[in-house]
Short mmCIF file of C-alpha atoms in Angstrom, two decimals:
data_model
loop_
_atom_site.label_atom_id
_atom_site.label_comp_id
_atom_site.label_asym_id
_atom_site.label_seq_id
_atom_site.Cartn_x
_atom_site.Cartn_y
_atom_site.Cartn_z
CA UNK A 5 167.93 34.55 -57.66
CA UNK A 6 167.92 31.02 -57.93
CA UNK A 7 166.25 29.06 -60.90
CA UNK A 8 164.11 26.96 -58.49
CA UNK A 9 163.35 30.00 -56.06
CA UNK A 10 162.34 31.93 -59.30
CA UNK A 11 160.31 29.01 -60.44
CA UNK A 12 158.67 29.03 -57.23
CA UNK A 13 157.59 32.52 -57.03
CA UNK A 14 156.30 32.27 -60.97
CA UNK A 15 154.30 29.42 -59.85
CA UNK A 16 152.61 31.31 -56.70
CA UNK A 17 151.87 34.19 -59.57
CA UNK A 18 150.31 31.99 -61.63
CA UNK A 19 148.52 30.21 -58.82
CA UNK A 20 146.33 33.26 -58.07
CA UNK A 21 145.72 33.76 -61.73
CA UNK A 22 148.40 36.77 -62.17
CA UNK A 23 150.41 37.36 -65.13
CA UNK A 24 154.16 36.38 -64.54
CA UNK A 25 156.03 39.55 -65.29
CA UNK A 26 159.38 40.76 -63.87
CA UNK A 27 158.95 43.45 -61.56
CA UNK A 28 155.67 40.71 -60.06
CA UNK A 29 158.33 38.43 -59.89
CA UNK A 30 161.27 40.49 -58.30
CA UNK A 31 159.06 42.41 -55.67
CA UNK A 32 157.43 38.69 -54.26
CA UNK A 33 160.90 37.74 -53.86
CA UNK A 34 161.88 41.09 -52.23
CA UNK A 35 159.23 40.52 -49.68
CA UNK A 36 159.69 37.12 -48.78
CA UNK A 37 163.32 38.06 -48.05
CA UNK A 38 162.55 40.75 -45.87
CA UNK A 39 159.53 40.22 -43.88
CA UNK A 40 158.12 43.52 -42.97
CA UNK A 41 159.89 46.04 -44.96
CA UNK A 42 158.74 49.29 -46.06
CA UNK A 43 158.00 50.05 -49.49
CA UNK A 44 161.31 52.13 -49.87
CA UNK A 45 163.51 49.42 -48.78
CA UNK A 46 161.13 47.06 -51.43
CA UNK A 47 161.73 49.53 -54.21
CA UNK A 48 165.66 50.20 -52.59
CA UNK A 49 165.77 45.51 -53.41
CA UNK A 50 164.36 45.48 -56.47
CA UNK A 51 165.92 47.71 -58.00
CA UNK A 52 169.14 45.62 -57.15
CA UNK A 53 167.55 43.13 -59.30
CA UNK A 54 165.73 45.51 -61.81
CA UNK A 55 167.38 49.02 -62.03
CA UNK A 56 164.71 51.32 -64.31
CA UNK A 57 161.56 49.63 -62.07
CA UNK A 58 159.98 52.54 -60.87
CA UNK A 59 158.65 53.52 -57.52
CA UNK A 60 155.01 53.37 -59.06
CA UNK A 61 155.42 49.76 -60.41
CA UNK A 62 156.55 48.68 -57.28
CA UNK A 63 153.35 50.51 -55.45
CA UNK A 64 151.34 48.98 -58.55
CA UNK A 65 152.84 44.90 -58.05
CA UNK A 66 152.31 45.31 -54.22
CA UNK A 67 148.71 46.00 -54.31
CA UNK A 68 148.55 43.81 -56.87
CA UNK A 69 150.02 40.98 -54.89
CA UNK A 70 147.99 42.44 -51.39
CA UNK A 71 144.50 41.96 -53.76
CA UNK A 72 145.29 38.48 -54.88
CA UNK A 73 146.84 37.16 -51.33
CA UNK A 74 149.91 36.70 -51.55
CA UNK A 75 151.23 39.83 -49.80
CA UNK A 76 149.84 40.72 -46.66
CA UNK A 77 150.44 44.75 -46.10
CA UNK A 78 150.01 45.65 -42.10
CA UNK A 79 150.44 49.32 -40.52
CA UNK A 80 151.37 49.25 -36.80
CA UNK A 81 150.02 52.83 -35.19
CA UNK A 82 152.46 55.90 -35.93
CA UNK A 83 154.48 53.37 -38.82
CA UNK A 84 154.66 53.22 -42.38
CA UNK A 85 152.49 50.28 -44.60
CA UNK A 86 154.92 47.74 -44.00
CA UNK A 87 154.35 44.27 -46.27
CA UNK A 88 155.05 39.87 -45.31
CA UNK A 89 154.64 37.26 -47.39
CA UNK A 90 153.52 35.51 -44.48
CA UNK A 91 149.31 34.90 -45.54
CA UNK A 92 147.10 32.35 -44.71
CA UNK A 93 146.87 32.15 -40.99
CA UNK A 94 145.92 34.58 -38.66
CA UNK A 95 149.75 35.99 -36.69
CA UNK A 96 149.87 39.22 -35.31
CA UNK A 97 152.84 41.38 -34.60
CA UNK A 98 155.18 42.91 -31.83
CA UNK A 99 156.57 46.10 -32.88
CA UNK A 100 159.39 47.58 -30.36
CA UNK A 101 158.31 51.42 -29.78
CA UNK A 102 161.38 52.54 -29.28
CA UNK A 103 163.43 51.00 -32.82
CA UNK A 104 160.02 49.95 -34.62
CA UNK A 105 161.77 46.78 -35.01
CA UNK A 106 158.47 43.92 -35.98
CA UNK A 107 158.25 40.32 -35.34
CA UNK A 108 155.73 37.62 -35.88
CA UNK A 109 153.73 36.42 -33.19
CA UNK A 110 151.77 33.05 -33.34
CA UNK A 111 148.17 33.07 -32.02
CA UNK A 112 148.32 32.69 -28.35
CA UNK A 113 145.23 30.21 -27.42
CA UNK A 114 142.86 28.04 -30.00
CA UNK A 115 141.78 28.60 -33.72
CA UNK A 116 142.16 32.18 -35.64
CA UNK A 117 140.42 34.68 -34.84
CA UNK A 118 142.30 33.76 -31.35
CA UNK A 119 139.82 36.23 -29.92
CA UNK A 120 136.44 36.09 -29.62
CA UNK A 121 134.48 39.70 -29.43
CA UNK A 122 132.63 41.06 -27.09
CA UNK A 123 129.66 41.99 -29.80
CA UNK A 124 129.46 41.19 -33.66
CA UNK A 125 127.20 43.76 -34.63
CA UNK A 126 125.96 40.88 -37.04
CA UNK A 127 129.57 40.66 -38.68
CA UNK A 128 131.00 37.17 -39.63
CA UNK A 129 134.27 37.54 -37.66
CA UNK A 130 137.20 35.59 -40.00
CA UNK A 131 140.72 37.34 -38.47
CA UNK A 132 141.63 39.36 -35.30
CA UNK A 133 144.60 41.68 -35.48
CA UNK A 134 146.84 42.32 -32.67
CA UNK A 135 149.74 44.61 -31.98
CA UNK A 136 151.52 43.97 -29.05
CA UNK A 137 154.30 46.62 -27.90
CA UNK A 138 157.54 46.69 -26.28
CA UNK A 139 161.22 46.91 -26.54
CA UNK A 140 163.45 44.46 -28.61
CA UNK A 141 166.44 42.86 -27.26
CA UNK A 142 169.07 45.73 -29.22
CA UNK A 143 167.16 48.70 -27.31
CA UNK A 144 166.69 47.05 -24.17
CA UNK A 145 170.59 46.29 -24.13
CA UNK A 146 171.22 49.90 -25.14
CA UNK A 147 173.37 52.51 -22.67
CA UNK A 148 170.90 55.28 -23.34
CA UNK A 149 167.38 54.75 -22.07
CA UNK A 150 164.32 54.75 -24.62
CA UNK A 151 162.04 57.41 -24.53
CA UNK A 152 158.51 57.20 -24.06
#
């Protein structure tokens, strides 16, 4: 890791008032490099970096980093928690059913929530979530046909 790029992600730690340690330090970077990864494939990077980090300090800095906003942890139906460093506005997702393969999506029309609901129910709506579904480009250009 770079001294800047590790400067950076110390600085975003410290910016939300968490204590700059390590494994913090090493799973941030982890998920910024791969946007919507699973938490094996998080522990699986970090361990690259920090060998005896265990799978419960990794579960541990990712809530951790989910609580304090940094880390934004979505779940597509039928998929594992998967985790992006992308926070702050209001994206949703297209996941490819056959693959699970996930991509951001920018709002489609306006300001976030980007929909407006039918009925509150008194709730101050701040964020929608949407998943939209289909195939990616790989299984679309694949000889055998997904299943549905």
């Amino acid at each position: 890791m770079s001294t800047t790029r590790g400067a950076d992600l110390r600085e975003s730690l410290k910016a939300v008032g968490l204590r700059v340690t390590r494994p913090r330090v090493a799973v941030l970077g982890a998920v910024e490099d791969q946007p919507h990864a699973d938490t094996e494939s998080l522990i699986g990077a970090v361990r690259r970096e920090l060998p005896a980090v265990s799978h419960q300090a990794v579960y541990d800095v990712l809530r951790a980093l989910t609580t304090a906003g940094l880390v934004r942890r979505i779940q597509p139906s039928g998929s594992v928690a998967r985790y992006e460093s992308r926070v702050g506005d209001n994206h949703h997702h297209v996941v490819c059913s056959s693959c699970g393969a996930i991509a951001d999506v920018d709002c489609a029309v306006g300001e976030g929530p980007c929909l407006d609901a039918s009925e509150t129910h008194g709730f101050v709506i701040d964020e929608a979530e949407v998943t939209y579904w289909g195939i990616c480009p790989a299984c679309s250009e694949s000889p055998v046909a997904p299943t549905s």
